[in-house]
Amino acid sequence: MQFNRLQEANQLKYDRFDVLTTTCAAGLLLGAGLVGASMNAPASQPRMTASSARAVVADLTRARAALDAGKDKKAIDELTKFVTSNPDIAEPHVLLAKANASLGDYATAIKEYKTAVVMDPEYADQNSDKYIGKGIKSVLSHGWAPCEITLNPERNDAARAAVKEDAAYLVRMLAGGCN
Amino acid sequence: METHVMETQDTLLPPVQADTPIDDGTADSTWFSRNWFNQNQDLLLMIASGLAIGGLGMWLSFLGNPRNAGICISCFMENLAGALSLHGNARMEYVRPELIGFVLGAAAAAFLGREFRAEGGSSPVLRFLGGIILIVGCGVFMGCPIRMALRLGAGDFTAVAGLVGLVAGVWIGFEFLKRGFYLGEAAPMPLVNGLMLPLLAVGILIALIFKSRILQLSASGPGAERAPFAIALGVGLGIGALAQRSRFCITGNIGNFLAARDYKMASGVLAMLSSAAIVSLLTGSFAPGLQAQPGSHLAYGWSFLGMGLVGVTSVMIGGCPFRQVVLASQGSTDAAAAVLGMLGGGAIVQTWALGSTNAGPTQAGEVAALVSLAFILIVGLLLRIRPTEQEA
């Protein structure tokens, strides 16, 4: 089929199809704009006051001390409460993972490690001071087989698959790449 | 030594220049090799480009660049956007010397080959949007077509979905071309227009060398994973020059193979995959499988769609992301519009979290990919040249 390469814009001939597709394109862009506008902007974080920051540090210090003293269950209780009131801080999830791993609950440990790494990828970055790859690998290597066995029998296959998915995510994060 | 002048020239014989000295007994073999080289120059350049991009890309990862991302135009654009403070992800801020090298190497090769031509005016705004869409597609897949090849070469089988998507996208793009899709003619422009991108690259390089405060550089994360500066720049210069001479373009190669069974074009992609696999084996980074693959996810459908978007868009705007950089470096202001779009896309993908993570694509990324695909298909239908009344 031969096409005439139009050189001048004023030679263009518009037909109903052109008008229709142009309208579609414009409608699409408008729709995309509306979808974007309707997406909830992340709620702005309330500014932490000096006293609340001190309280956060004190809570985490207490939880760490409990963990160091081998009081894993106590640490878990404190950290769980802490996470409920401070959902945007990644560190308690690392501590929760450690505590759960100490108790042999590797499934929960893997989930907590994933939460921590999603919130702060520096935990999986070898070049970062925060790197905790050793601990994660330890849970994954030593913990995976027991995890398969110790998963609560009531847990269904979906829960098992979710743990596997979390573990696979951690493995990919530790592998590096431009993520 | 006696000289003579050829009066006539048989086309079957090697071309003999006037005053060419008559050679001794080795003339036949010399002629054969030279003639064979001349006949297959395009093929050899294409293979050399593929080998260089695949092999050196993996080597750059070995030397410090992020794993399986030694060369990745979309990652480089996101890094550059971060370095210029166009987004706020502190882990993705760096001016990749390879990218500067691509621009300057291609510009130098174009000047030396007398192919530097400042031209433009072929739907620059659409090309700018196309550049953004390219990076959105790459973000959803997690890598540009070159990184896809590097991932495949390193044994990352999750990238197969992307390869299939890219081929499908290129096929759709070529169908649009066959049905008259046309962005308009590019016209010659004053030389300064074509020089702007290489000059910008020189400026950014100087800022990088002197550690200017206008550039933000990551202290951790992928932006902090770097191959040595001099090697990265040298590799970029070499690959840029080679790609300019060979016209290497992944989507173009795939498209020409699909449309015309042009094996010469396919040879570049095959060479790239082979050299990436060989170098990844030699450097110990070959890890076949689906799990534990760096910078990947298991959402195969979205990988397919992301690379499909890249394929169709690349064909419509005349080249893959890497080819756009090379074209822009040899004076095409249309390609420069696409490159600036890619830079903007790098900022948008990071700011709006459109790029996938190891956990999979984000919701915003999925919406962006679908909207982009719909938009590009509508543009493909809209910008078709129909037969004129006389021809009809």
XYZ file of N, CA, C and O in Angstrom, chain B residues 138-318:
724
model
N 9.657 -0.069 31.832
C 10.881 -0.653 32.397
C 10.754 -0.786 33.919
O 11.197 -1.778 34.503
N 10.123 0.221 34.549
C 9.965 0.188 36.005
C 9.089 -0.972 36.445
O 9.381 -1.633 37.449
N 8.028 -1.230 35.699
C 7.128 -2.330 36.059
C 7.843 -3.674 35.889
O 7.705 -4.583 36.712
N 8.654 -3.777 34.832
C 9.399 -5.025 34.618
C 10.598 -5.130 35.559
O 10.987 -6.229 35.955
N 11.177 -3.998 35.900
C 12.438 -3.877 36.648
C 13.642 -4.029 35.721
O 14.437 -4.954 35.833
N 13.765 -3.087 34.805
C 14.938 -3.058 33.937
C 14.579 -2.778 32.495
O 13.457 -3.034 32.066
N 15.565 -2.225 31.771
C 15.361 -1.939 30.346
C 15.649 -3.219 29.545
O 16.043 -4.229 30.114
N 15.457 -3.196 28.240
C 15.729 -4.409 27.449
C 17.166 -4.928 27.609
O 17.379 -6.140 27.578
N 18.142 -4.030 27.790
C 19.520 -4.517 27.980
C 19.625 -5.272 29.304
O 20.207 -6.353 29.373
N 19.008 -4.698 30.348
C 19.061 -5.406 31.637
C 18.309 -6.730 31.553
O 18.695 -7.708 32.185
N 17.240 -6.744 30.760
C 16.519 -8.004 30.565
C 17.467 -9.064 30.011
O 17.488 -10.210 30.465
N 18.280 -8.664 29.027
C 19.231 -9.610 28.434
C 20.289 -10.024 29.457
O 20.675 -11.195 29.516
N 20.742 -9.067 30.271
C 21.735 -9.402 31.296
C 21.140 -10.365 32.323
O 21.799 -11.304 32.766
N 19.881 -10.105 32.685
C 19.219 -11.014 33.638
C 19.111 -12.419 33.060
O 19.386 -13.406 33.740
N 18.728 -12.487 31.795
C 18.611 -13.804 31.158
C 19.974 -14.481 31.097
O 20.104 -15.677 31.371
N 20.994 -13.704 30.745
C 22.341 -14.261 30.638
C 22.857 -14.773 31.971
O 23.658 -15.708 32.017
N 22.395 -14.171 33.062
C 22.842 -14.595 34.396
C 21.961 -15.708 34.958
O 22.124 -16.085 36.113
N 21.031 -16.205 34.152
C 20.210 -17.334 34.580
C 18.921 -16.953 35.271
O 18.280 -17.792 35.906
N 18.532 -15.677 35.172
C 17.281 -15.234 35.795
C 16.119 -15.565 34.854
O 15.806 -14.807 33.942
N 15.493 -16.694 35.108
C 14.424 -17.136 34.202
C 13.137 -16.331 34.365
O 12.223 -16.450 33.556
N 13.060 -15.508 35.417
C 11.863 -14.678 35.552
C 11.794 -13.638 34.429
O 10.734 -13.105 34.140
N 12.967 -13.386 33.808
C 12.997 -12.387 32.730
C 12.441 -12.928 31.418
O 12.241 -12.156 30.476
N 12.187 -14.241 31.365
C 11.638 -14.810 30.127
C 10.285 -14.171 29.805
O 9.983 -13.876 28.641
N 9.488 -13.934 30.859
C 8.181 -13.292 30.642
C 8.365 -11.926 29.990
O 7.599 -11.523 29.107
N 9.405 -11.210 30.429
C 9.695 -9.900 29.839
C 10.111 -10.024 28.386
O 9.698 -9.220 27.541
N 10.912 -11.036 28.081
C 11.363 -11.227 26.695
C 10.173 -11.507 25.775
O 10.061 -10.917 24.688
N 9.291 -12.371 26.256
C 8.099 -12.690 25.445
C 7.253 -11.423 25.256
O 6.764 -11.138 24.155
N 7.121 -10.654 26.330
C 6.356 -9.408 26.249
C 7.000 -8.429 25.287
O 6.313 -7.766 24.500
N 8.326 -8.335 25.329
C 9.035 -7.402 24.448
C 8.816 -7.791 22.981
O 8.516 -6.923 22.143
N 8.934 -9.080 22.688
C 8.738 -9.537 21.309
C 7.295 -9.240 20.860
O 7.069 -8.741 19.749
N 6.346 -9.508 21.751
C 4.944 -9.232 21.409
C 4.725 -7.738 21.174
O 4.047 -7.333 20.211
N 5.318 -6.921 22.038
C 5.176 -5.473 21.890
C 5.781 -4.972 20.596
O 5.189 -4.135 19.897
N 6.960 -5.488 20.254
C 7.617 -5.085 19.010
C 6.760 -5.502 17.809
O 6.604 -4.740 16.845
N 6.200 -6.673 17.900
C 5.350 -7.152 16.797
C 4.148 -6.224 16.605
O 3.824 -5.831 15.471
N 3.528 -5.842 17.728
C 2.380 -4.923 17.643
C 2.833 -3.580 17.057
O 2.167 -3.000 16.189
N 3.983 -3.107 17.516
C 4.503 -1.843 16.997
C 4.735 -1.900 15.494
O 4.389 -0.953 14.762
N 5.301 -2.987 15.031
C 5.547 -3.129 13.586
C 4.235 -3.239 12.812
O 4.153 -2.807 11.657
N 3.221 -3.818 13.428
C 1.908 -3.861 12.766
C 1.372 -2.436 12.576
O 0.790 -2.118 11.537
N 1.581 -1.598 13.592
C 1.167 -0.195 13.451
C 1.933 0.468 12.308
O 1.364 1.212 11.513
N 3.245 0.211 12.249
C 4.055 0.817 11.188
C 3.558 0.369 9.812
O 3.452 1.163 8.875
N 3.253 -0.921 9.703
C 2.788 -1.448 8.409
C 1.474 -0.812 7.984
O 1.173 -0.691 6.810
N 0.689 -0.414 8.999
C -0.615 0.185 8.701
C -0.542 1.708 8.636
O -1.562 2.379 8.714
N 0.658 2.225 8.526
C 0.801 3.646 8.233
C 1.086 4.553 9.394
O 1.024 5.783 9.253
N 1.438 4.000 10.558
C 1.759 4.873 11.693
C 2.993 5.698 11.340
O 4.000 5.175 10.870
N 2.919 6.983 11.596
C 4.004 7.865 11.169
C 4.007 9.105 12.049
O 2.984 9.771 12.197
N 5.159 9.400 12.624
C 5.244 10.551 13.527
C 5.623 11.829 12.807
O 5.733 12.883 13.432
N 5.843 11.755 11.522
C 6.176 12.962 10.764
C 7.649 13.027 10.404
O 8.475 12.316 10.974
N 7.929 13.895 9.450
C 9.292 14.012 8.921
C 10.147 14.882 9.847
O 9.672 15.880 10.372
N 11.401 14.478 10.021
C 12.351 15.327 10.758
C 13.023 16.263 9.765
O 13.340 15.857 8.647
N 13.209 17.497 10.175
C 13.828 18.488 9.286
C 15.191 18.918 9.844
O 15.398 18.871 11.063
N 16.106 19.315 8.956
C 17.411 19.791 9.428
C 17.265 21.012 10.332
O 16.331 21.799 10.172
N 18.171 21.130 11.262
C 18.139 22.233 12.232
C 19.539 22.819 12.365
O 20.515 22.170 11.985
N 19.647 23.996 12.941
C 20.986 24.511 13.230
C 21.763 23.546 14.125
O 21.183 22.913 15.013
N 23.057 23.441 13.880
C 23.895 22.438 14.543
C 23.799 22.483 16.068
O 23.835 21.444 16.729
N 23.632 23.690 16.602
C 23.638 23.826 18.057
C 22.553 22.978 18.720
O 22.736 22.477 19.833
N 21.434 22.793 18.025
C 20.362 21.960 18.590
C 20.840 20.536 18.841
O 20.561 19.941 19.873
N 21.554 19.998 17.862
C 22.041 18.630 18.004
C 23.151 18.513 19.028
O 23.367 17.432 19.594
N 23.862 19.600 19.258
C 25.005 19.555 20.176
C 24.603 19.679 21.637
O 25.417 19.438 22.527
N 23.348 20.081 21.874
C 22.969 20.391 23.255
C 23.126 19.188 24.194
O 23.648 19.325 25.305
N 22.688 18.019 23.762
C 22.743 16.861 24.669
C 24.193 16.461 24.980
O 24.539 16.287 26.158
N 25.067 16.332 23.951
C 26.471 16.036 24.280
C 27.097 17.108 25.177
O 27.867 16.774 26.087
N 26.736 18.367 24.953
C 27.306 19.426 25.801
C 26.797 19.308 27.246
O 27.550 19.502 28.200
N 25.503 18.980 27.374
C 24.958 18.759 28.721
C 25.701 17.616 29.412
O 26.009 17.682 30.602
N 25.981 16.563 28.624
C 26.696 15.408 29.185
C 28.084 15.828 29.658
O 28.536 15.408 30.732
N 28.758 16.668 28.877
C 30.085 17.156 29.283
C 29.968 17.948 30.585
O 30.762 17.762 31.522
N 28.957 18.805 30.664
C 28.749 19.610 31.870
C 28.527 18.738 33.101
O 29.124 18.971 34.160
N 27.684 17.720 32.942
C 27.394 16.842 34.089
C 28.648 16.046 34.472
O 28.926 15.814 35.651
N 29.419 15.649 33.459
C 30.664 14.912 33.733
C 31.633 15.780 34.537
O 32.244 15.302 35.510
N 31.747 17.036 34.139
C 32.645 17.953 34.875
C 32.153 18.109 36.317
O 32.937 18.050 37.270
N 30.832 18.268 36.460
C 30.263 18.403 37.815
C 30.559 17.157 38.644
O 30.847 17.251 39.843
N 30.519 15.992 38.006
C 30.779 14.730 38.719
C 32.247 14.641 39.119
O 32.570 14.272 40.258
N 33.121 14.972 38.167
C 34.562 14.865 38.447
C 34.957 15.797 39.593
O 35.711 15.411 40.483
N 34.405 17.011 39.577
C 34.770 17.975 40.622
C 33.843 17.909 41.832
O 33.865 18.792 42.688
N 33.013 16.842 41.874
C 32.128 16.611 43.034
C 31.308 17.858 43.369
O 31.256 18.316 44.528
N 30.684 18.413 42.343
C 29.881 19.612 42.538
C 28.708 19.335 43.474
O 28.155 18.232 43.486
N 28.340 20.373 44.225
C 27.233 20.201 45.171
C 25.872 20.188 44.492
O 24.858 19.966 45.151
N 25.851 20.455 43.185
C 24.550 20.371 42.511
C 24.146 18.900 42.331
O 22.995 18.610 42.047
N 25.072 17.991 42.496
C 24.769 16.565 42.337
C 24.637 15.891 43.702
O 25.470 16.103 44.589
N 23.583 15.107 43.842
C 23.395 14.308 45.051
C 23.878 12.891 44.738
O 23.513 12.338 43.702
N 24.686 12.319 45.606
C 25.199 10.969 45.364
C 24.862 10.078 46.555
O 25.131 10.443 47.708
N 24.283 8.925 46.258
C 23.833 8.021 47.329
C 25.008 7.529 48.162
O 26.097 7.276 47.637
N 24.736 7.378 49.462
C 25.743 6.783 50.340
C 25.474 5.296 50.518
O 26.350 4.535 50.932
N 24.257 4.874 50.226
C 23.933 3.447 50.318
C 22.858 3.137 49.279
O 22.313 4.043 48.652
N 22.597 1.866 49.096
C 21.602 1.466 48.101
C 22.228 1.291 46.727
O 23.448 1.417 46.572
N 21.390 1.043 45.724
C 21.923 0.788 44.377
C 22.772 1.946 43.851
O 23.737 1.726 43.119
N 22.413 3.178 44.233
C 23.173 4.335 43.763
C 24.595 4.354 44.284
O 25.464 5.040 43.735
N 24.843 3.618 45.363
C 26.195 3.589 45.932
C 26.995 2.400 45.399
O 28.171 2.256 45.737
N 26.355 1.554 44.626
C 27.068 0.404 44.044
C 27.623 0.839 42.698
O 26.858 1.046 41.748
N 28.930 1.004 42.641
C 29.537 1.624 41.459
C 30.781 0.873 41.006
O 31.617 0.503 41.838
N 30.889 0.728 39.697
C 32.148 0.251 39.126
C 33.137 1.414 39.167
O 32.721 2.571 39.244
N 34.450 1.131 39.130
C 35.421 2.236 39.138
C 35.128 3.242 38.027
O 34.804 2.859 36.894
N 35.255 4.521 38.392
C 34.851 5.606 37.507
C 35.480 5.498 36.110
O 34.790 5.554 35.093
N 36.820 5.360 36.065
C 37.523 5.394 34.775
C 37.086 4.222 33.888
O 36.871 4.387 32.672
N 36.936 3.062 34.506
C 36.530 1.889 33.721
C 35.107 2.082 33.199
O 34.806 1.810 32.032
N 34.229 2.569 34.079
C 32.829 2.773 33.682
C 32.732 3.768 32.527
O 32.009 3.535 31.547
N 33.502 4.856 32.630
C 33.473 5.861 31.564
C 34.044 5.282 30.265
O 33.485 5.485 29.179
N 35.145 4.557 30.386
C 35.777 3.968 29.205
C 34.862 2.976 28.510
O 34.726 2.988 27.276
N 34.211 2.146 29.304
C 33.277 1.169 28.725
C 32.131 1.904 28.027
O 31.726 1.536 26.917
N 31.642 2.946 28.670
C 30.547 3.723 28.068
C 30.960 4.341 26.745
O 30.217 4.278 25.760
N 32.152 4.929 26.721
C 32.634 5.548 25.478
C 32.739 4.511 24.361
O 32.297 4.740 23.222
N 33.327 3.372 24.686
C 33.516 2.322 23.675
C 32.196 1.797 23.148
O 31.980 1.688 21.927
N 31.283 1.498 24.069
C 29.989 0.943 23.655
C 29.187 1.998 22.879
O 28.539 1.675 21.874
N 29.256 3.238 23.329
C 28.533 4.307 22.628
C 28.999 4.434 21.185
O 28.189 4.526 20.249
N 30.323 4.423 21.003
C 30.877 4.549 19.653
C 30.492 3.346 18.787
O 30.057 3.490 17.636
N 30.624 2.170 19.386
C 30.318 0.938 18.635
C 28.836 0.889 18.247
O 28.482 0.537 17.113
N 28.000 1.260 19.187
C 26.558 1.211 18.921
C 26.148 2.248 17.878
O 25.208 2.032 17.104
N 26.860 3.361 17.849
C 26.542 4.371 16.837
C 26.897 3.841 15.455
O 26.141 4.014 14.500
N 28.042 3.164 15.354
C 28.452 2.645 14.052
C 27.547 1.490 13.611
O 27.240 1.349 12.431
N 27.152 0.668 14.550
C 26.398 -0.546 14.176
C 24.893 -0.305 14.125
O 24.172 -1.142 13.580
N 24.419 0.789 14.688
C 22.977 1.071 14.829
C 22.300 -0.005 15.676
O 21.173 -0.430 15.415
N 22.991 -0.439 16.717
C 22.456 -1.489 17.574
C 21.202 -1.006 18.293
O 21.190 0.061 18.886
N 20.148 -1.807 18.212
C 18.880 -1.474 18.875
C 18.149 -2.780 19.119
O 17.831 -3.499 18.173
N 17.905 -3.083 20.356
C 17.313 -4.387 20.667
C 15.945 -4.529 20.005
O 15.666 -5.523 19.335
N 15.096 -3.526 20.183
C 13.746 -3.655 19.622
C 13.799 -3.611 18.090
O 13.037 -4.305 17.421
N 14.706 -2.802 17.548
C 14.854 -2.762 16.096
C 15.333 -4.102 15.562
O 14.850 -4.589 14.527
N 16.284 -4.703 16.273
C 16.804 -6.008 15.852
C 15.694 -7.056 15.851
O 15.534 -7.818 14.896
N 14.939 -7.079 16.955
C 13.855 -8.063 17.054
C 12.818 -7.794 15.958
O 12.348 -8.712 15.287
N 12.476 -6.530 15.781
C 11.450 -6.172 14.799
C 11.859 -6.535 13.384
O 11.064 -7.100 12.622
N 13.114 -6.228 13.025
C 13.561 -6.563 11.670
C 13.633 -8.063 11.463
O 13.405 -8.556 10.357
N 13.959 -8.771 12.517
C 13.973 -10.227 12.389
C 12.552 -10.747 12.183
O 12.311 -11.608 11.334
N 11.607 -10.190 12.954
C 10.213 -10.640 12.817
C 9.656 -10.271 11.439
O 8.955 -11.063 10.804
N 9.978 -9.042 10.996
C 9.361 -8.548 9.768
C 10.035 -9.096 8.515
O 9.361 -9.394 7.525
N 11.365 -9.223 8.563
C 12.077 -9.584 7.334
C 12.985 -10.795 7.491
O 13.744 -11.111 6.584
N 12.905 -11.457 8.650
C 13.784 -12.601 8.929
C 15.241 -12.216 8.691
O 16.015 -12.970 8.113
N 15.588 -11.011 9.125
C 16.933 -10.502 8.934
C 17.823 -11.056 10.049
O 17.855 -10.529 11.163
N 18.538 -12.147 9.768
C 19.331 -12.812 10.797
C 20.477 -11.930 11.280
O 20.969 -12.069 12.391
N 20.931 -11.001 10.395
C 22.023 -10.113 10.791
C 21.609 -9.301 12.011
O 22.388 -9.071 12.929
N 20.340 -8.856 11.988
C 19.866 -8.047 13.093
C 19.717 -8.900 14.348
O 20.085 -8.482 15.441
N 19.205 -10.103 14.180
C 19.027 -10.969 15.352
C 20.368 -11.349 15.957
O 20.456 -11.638 17.155
N 21.419 -11.346 15.129
C 22.727 -11.782 15.619
C 23.219 -10.881 16.764
O 23.910 -11.366 17.662
N 22.887 -9.611 16.725
C 23.327 -8.707 17.790
C 22.750 -9.098 19.128
O 23.459 -9.153 20.140
N 21.444 -9.390 19.143
C 20.782 -9.768 20.399
C 21.323 -11.104 20.894
O 21.599 -11.283 22.090
N 21.509 -12.049 19.953
C 22.024 -13.371 20.346
C 23.449 -13.237 20.900
O 23.807 -13.892 21.884
N 24.264 -12.392 20.255
C 25.631 -12.175 20.745
C 25.607 -11.575 22.144
O 26.398 -11.964 23.013
N 24.684 -10.660 22.388
C 24.589 -10.025 23.698
C 24.217 -11.051 24.773
O 24.836 -11.098 25.847
N 23.221 -11.877 24.469
C 22.808 -12.904 25.434
C 23.960 -13.874 25.701
O 24.222 -14.245 26.849
N 24.659 -14.284 24.629
C 25.737 -15.268 24.791
C 26.865 -14.692 25.629
O 27.353 -15.344 26.558
N 27.294 -13.469 25.294
C 28.435 -12.913 26.038
C 28.054 -12.652 27.485
O 28.877 -12.832 28.388
N 26.802 -12.244 27.727
C 26.362 -12.031 29.124
C 26.430 -13.349 29.887
O 26.900 -13.393 31.038
N 25.986 -14.428 29.251
C 26.009 -15.737 29.922
C 27.449 -16.175 30.181
O 27.772 -16.654 31.277
N 28.321 -15.988 29.190
C 29.718 -16.436 29.346
C 30.412 -15.644 30.461
O 31.058 -16.224 31.339
N 30.255 -14.330 30.436
C 30.930 -13.516 31.459
C 30.338 -13.781 32.839
O 31.072 -13.814 33.837
N 29.023 -14.013 32.910
C 28.451 -14.298 34.232
C 28.961 -15.640 34.756
O 29.186 -15.804 35.958
N 29.203 -16.589 33.850
C 29.796 -17.862 34.277
C 31.228 -17.646 34.752
O 31.647 -18.173 35.783
N 31.979 -16.852 33.996
C 33.389 -16.623 34.345
C 33.538 -15.858 35.654
O 34.494 -16.076 36.400
N 32.602 -14.966 35.932
C 32.707 -14.161 37.158
C 31.964 -14.789 38.338
O 31.917 -14.211 39.424
N 31.382 -15.933 38.098
C 30.717 -16.646 39.194
C 29.375 -16.090 39.577
O 28.866 -16.380 40.659
N 28.782 -15.284 38.722
C 27.478 -14.714 39.069
C 26.322 -15.427 38.377
O 25.183 -14.993 38.472
N 26.632 -16.511 37.679
C 25.562 -17.255 36.999
C 24.799 -18.064 38.041
O 25.379 -18.903 38.727
N 23.517 -17.800 38.165
C 22.693 -18.499 39.160
C 21.341 -18.801 38.538
O 20.404 -18.017 38.681
N 21.232 -19.908 37.811
C 19.970 -20.200 37.131
C 18.842 -20.475 38.112
O 19.059 -21.085 39.149
N 17.673 -20.002 37.792
C 16.520 -20.272 38.644
C 15.526 -19.132 38.637
O 15.691 -18.154 37.900
N 14.511 -19.296 39.462
C 13.467 -18.278 39.566
C 13.589 -17.484 40.865
O 13.269 -16.303 40.917
N 14.047 -18.160 41.926
C 14.175 -17.481 43.215
C 15.552 -16.844 43.315
O 16.445 -17.121 42.515
N 15.737 -16.041 44.318
C 17.037 -15.435 44.635
C 17.632 -14.663 43.475
O 18.845 -14.571 43.344
N 16.796 -14.154 42.603
C 17.314 -13.370 41.479
C 17.295 -11.886 41.852
O 16.259 -11.349 42.227
N 18.453 -11.245 41.765
C 18.503 -9.834 42.173
C 17.660 -8.937 41.278
O 17.662 -9.098 40.054
N 16.970 -8.006 41.905
C 16.169 -7.045 41.148
C 15.161 -7.714 40.242
O 15.128 -7.454 39.039
N 14.338 -8.573 40.827
C 13.323 -9.269 40.014
C 12.076 -9.480 40.861
O 12.093 -9.277 42.068
N 10.992 -9.837 40.206
C 9.795 -10.238 40.948
C 9.118 -11.374 40.187
O 9.517 -11.696 39.065
N 8.142 -11.956 40.827
C 7.533 -13.157 40.245
C 6.177 -12.882 39.608
O 5.439 -13.811 39.297
N 5.849 -11.623 39.399
C 4.572 -11.277 38.754
C 4.790 -11.312 37.232
O 5.031 -10.282 36.599
N 4.701 -12.502 36.682
C 5.078 -12.683 35.275
C 4.174 -11.901 34.320
O 4.617 -11.421 33.286
N 2.908 -11.835 34.672
C 1.977 -11.099 33.809
C 2.370 -9.631 33.675
O 2.351 -9.066 32.585
N 2.774 -9.043 34.800
C 3.167 -7.630 34.771
C 4.531 -7.450 34.103
O 4.782 -6.427 33.474
N 5.397 -8.456 34.239
C 6.676 -8.398 33.515
C 6.404 -8.400 32.009
O 7.010 -7.632 31.249
N 5.495 -9.273 31.601
C 5.108 -9.354 30.183
C 4.553 -8.004 29.712
O 4.962 -7.468 28.678
N 3.651 -7.462 30.519
C 2.998 -6.209 30.125
C 3.988 -5.044 30.110
O 3.971 -4.210 29.184
N 4.845 -4.999 31.105
C 5.827 -3.910 31.188
C 6.747 -3.897 29.974
O 6.936 -2.857 29.329
N 7.289 -5.055 29.648
C 8.192 -5.107 28.493
C 7.412 -4.976 27.173
O 7.940 -4.466 26.182
N 6.160 -5.440 27.174
C 5.323 -5.248 25.987
C 5.131 -3.762 25.706
O 5.211 -3.307 24.556
N 4.920 -3.013 26.777
C 4.768 -1.554 26.664
C 6.051 -0.934 26.104
O 6.011 -0.059 25.228
N 7.182 -1.418 26.598
C 8.473 -0.910 26.108
C 8.643 -1.251 24.621
O 9.083 -0.416 23.825
N 8.248 -2.464 24.257
C 8.406 -2.904 22.863
C 7.606 -2.053 21.896
O 8.143 -1.526 20.912
N 6.331 -1.894 22.179
C 5.471 -1.165 21.242
C 5.862 0.315 21.196
O 5.916 0.929 20.119
N 6.188 0.880 22.358
C 6.564 2.298 22.386
C 7.884 2.522 21.656
O 8.034 3.506 20.907
N 8.835 1.630 21.876
C 10.143 1.767 21.224
C 10.007 1.772 19.705
O 10.637 2.582 19.018
N 9.193 0.866 19.191
C 9.027 0.807 17.732
C 8.391 2.102 17.234
O 8.790 2.660 16.210
N 7.418 2.594 17.983
C 6.712 3.802 17.530
C 7.614 5.030 17.530
O 7.478 5.899 16.670
N 8.524 5.125 18.498
C 9.371 6.325 18.529
C 10.743 6.061 17.923
O 11.626 6.909 17.982
N 10.925 4.879 17.350
C 12.118 4.642 16.537
C 13.332 4.116 17.260
O 14.453 4.361 16.811
